[in-house]
Short mmCIF file of C-alpha atoms in Angstrom, two decimals:
data_model
loop_
_atom_site.label_atom_id
_atom_site.label_comp_id
_atom_site.label_asym_id
_atom_site.label_seq_id
_atom_site.Cartn_x
_atom_site.Cartn_y
_atom_site.Cartn_z
CA MET A 1102 6.46 -53.83 19.75
CA LYS A 1103 9.12 -51.10 19.66
CA TYR A 1104 9.50 -51.51 15.92
CA VAL A 1105 5.76 -51.08 15.36
CA LYS A 1106 5.73 -47.89 17.44
CA TYR A 1107 8.79 -46.62 15.58
CA ILE A 1108 7.19 -47.31 12.18
CA CYS A 1109 3.91 -45.63 13.24
CA LEU A 1110 5.75 -42.61 14.60
CA THR A 1111 7.80 -42.32 11.42
CA ALA A 1112 4.73 -42.60 9.21
CA ILE A 1113 2.76 -40.03 11.21
CA SER A 1114 5.64 -37.52 11.32
CA SER A 1115 6.28 -37.89 7.58
CA ILE A 1116 2.58 -37.30 6.86
CA VAL A 1117 2.57 -34.18 9.06
CA VAL A 1118 5.73 -32.85 7.42
CA SER A 1119 4.40 -33.48 3.91
CA ILE A 1120 1.09 -31.75 4.73
CA THR A 1121 2.80 -28.68 6.14
CA ASN A 1122 5.17 -28.54 3.17
CA TYR A 1123 2.28 -28.89 0.74
CA GLN A 1124 0.45 -25.93 2.33
CA GLY A 1125 3.57 -23.80 1.90
CA ALA A 1126 3.76 -24.80 -1.76
CA ILE A 1127 0.53 -22.92 -2.41
CA VAL A 1128 2.49 -19.69 -2.19
CA ALA A 1129 4.17 -19.21 -5.54
CA ALA A 1130 7.58 -17.65 -5.97
CA LEU A 1131 6.32 -15.66 -8.95
CA PRO A 1132 5.13 -12.07 -8.58
CA PRO A 1133 1.42 -11.28 -8.99
CA ALA A 1134 0.12 -10.98 -12.55
CA GLU A 1135 -0.72 -7.28 -12.12
CA ASP A 1136 2.94 -6.38 -11.41
CA ILE A 1137 4.76 -4.91 -14.39
CA PRO A 1138 8.15 -6.60 -14.99
CA GLU A 1139 11.25 -4.55 -14.23
CA GLU A 1140 12.53 -4.94 -17.78
CA ILE A 1141 9.46 -3.16 -19.13
CA LEU A 1142 9.64 -0.44 -16.48
CA ARG A 1143 13.28 0.30 -17.38
CA THR A 1144 12.38 0.92 -21.02
CA GLU A 1145 9.31 3.02 -20.21
CA ILE A 1146 9.61 6.71 -21.09
CA ILE A 1147 8.45 8.89 -18.21
CA LEU A 1148 6.27 11.73 -19.44
CA ALA A 1149 5.22 13.19 -16.08
CA ALA A 1150 7.30 14.17 -13.09
CA ARG A 1151 6.99 15.90 -9.74
CA SER A 1152 8.68 19.08 -8.71
CA PRO A 1153 11.54 18.49 -6.24
CA ILE A 1154 10.63 21.77 -4.56
CA ASP A 1155 6.93 21.41 -3.76
CA GLY A 1156 5.91 18.04 -5.22
CA LYS A 1157 3.45 19.40 -7.78
CA PRO A 1158 3.03 17.40 -11.00
CA LEU A 1159 5.05 18.73 -13.97
CA SER A 1160 5.37 17.84 -17.61
CA ALA A 1161 8.69 16.54 -18.88
CA ALA A 1162 9.58 19.89 -20.47
CA ASP A 1163 8.74 21.83 -17.29
CA TYR A 1164 10.78 19.38 -15.22
CA ALA A 1165 13.82 19.77 -17.50
CA GLN A 1166 13.48 23.55 -17.33
CA LEU A 1167 13.24 23.47 -13.53
CA GLN A 1168 16.32 21.24 -13.32
CA ALA A 1169 18.25 23.69 -15.50
CA GLN A 1170 17.19 26.59 -13.26
CA LEU A 1171 18.25 24.70 -10.15
CA GLN A 1172 21.66 23.97 -11.71
CA GLN A 1173 22.22 27.65 -12.49
CA ALA A 1174 21.03 28.98 -9.13
CA PRO A 1175 21.14 26.31 -6.42
CA PRO A 1176 18.91 26.82 -3.39
CA PRO A 1177 20.43 28.89 -0.58
CA LYS A 1178 22.46 27.08 2.07
CA LEU A 1179 21.47 26.98 5.72
CA SER A 1180 23.23 29.28 8.10
CA SER A 1181 26.07 27.79 10.12
CA ASN A 1182 24.11 28.21 13.36
CA ILE A 1183 21.21 26.12 12.06
CA ARG A 1184 23.59 23.49 10.64
CA ASP A 1185 25.33 23.25 14.05
CA ASN A 1186 21.99 22.82 15.82
CA ILE A 1187 20.92 20.06 13.41
CA PHE A 1188 24.26 18.30 13.93
CA LEU A 1189 23.85 18.47 17.71
CA LEU A 1190 20.30 17.12 17.51
CA ARG A 1191 21.46 14.19 15.35
CA LEU A 1192 24.33 13.52 17.76
CA ARG A 1193 21.91 13.59 20.71
CA LYS A 1194 19.60 11.13 18.92
CA ALA A 1195 22.51 8.75 18.22
CA LEU A 1196 23.72 8.94 21.82
CA LEU A 1197 20.21 8.25 23.15
CA GLN A 1198 20.03 5.14 20.98
CA LEU A 1199 23.30 3.90 22.44
CA PHE A 1200 22.64 5.06 26.01
CA PRO A 1201 18.87 5.24 26.62
CA PHE A 1202 19.32 6.03 30.32
CA LEU A 1203 20.72 9.46 29.36
CA ASP A 1204 17.19 10.56 28.46
CA THR A 1205 16.36 10.88 32.16
CA LEU A 1206 19.46 13.01 32.75
CA ILE A 1207 18.97 15.42 29.85
#
């Protein structure tokens, strides 16, 4: 009697495992057909770009010209007072992640 129960239990569990594995096999490891392969994207020539300053669309020539201007005259640096305040805010954020109970004290 024990052997019959063991065989039934084994058969039922193997059927359940095979059904669950079969349902997972529906998901393919391949990307969707509408995705462009990375090899093609690497060889694609980009003809449009966005301005790093305001995000407006630019042509390739305008983008190259803007990059040259930014290399000649880089944007102004922040004052030391503002840089110190930003550093302190980042430090405060990191400390609050490590010690969340400090939020009630500050």
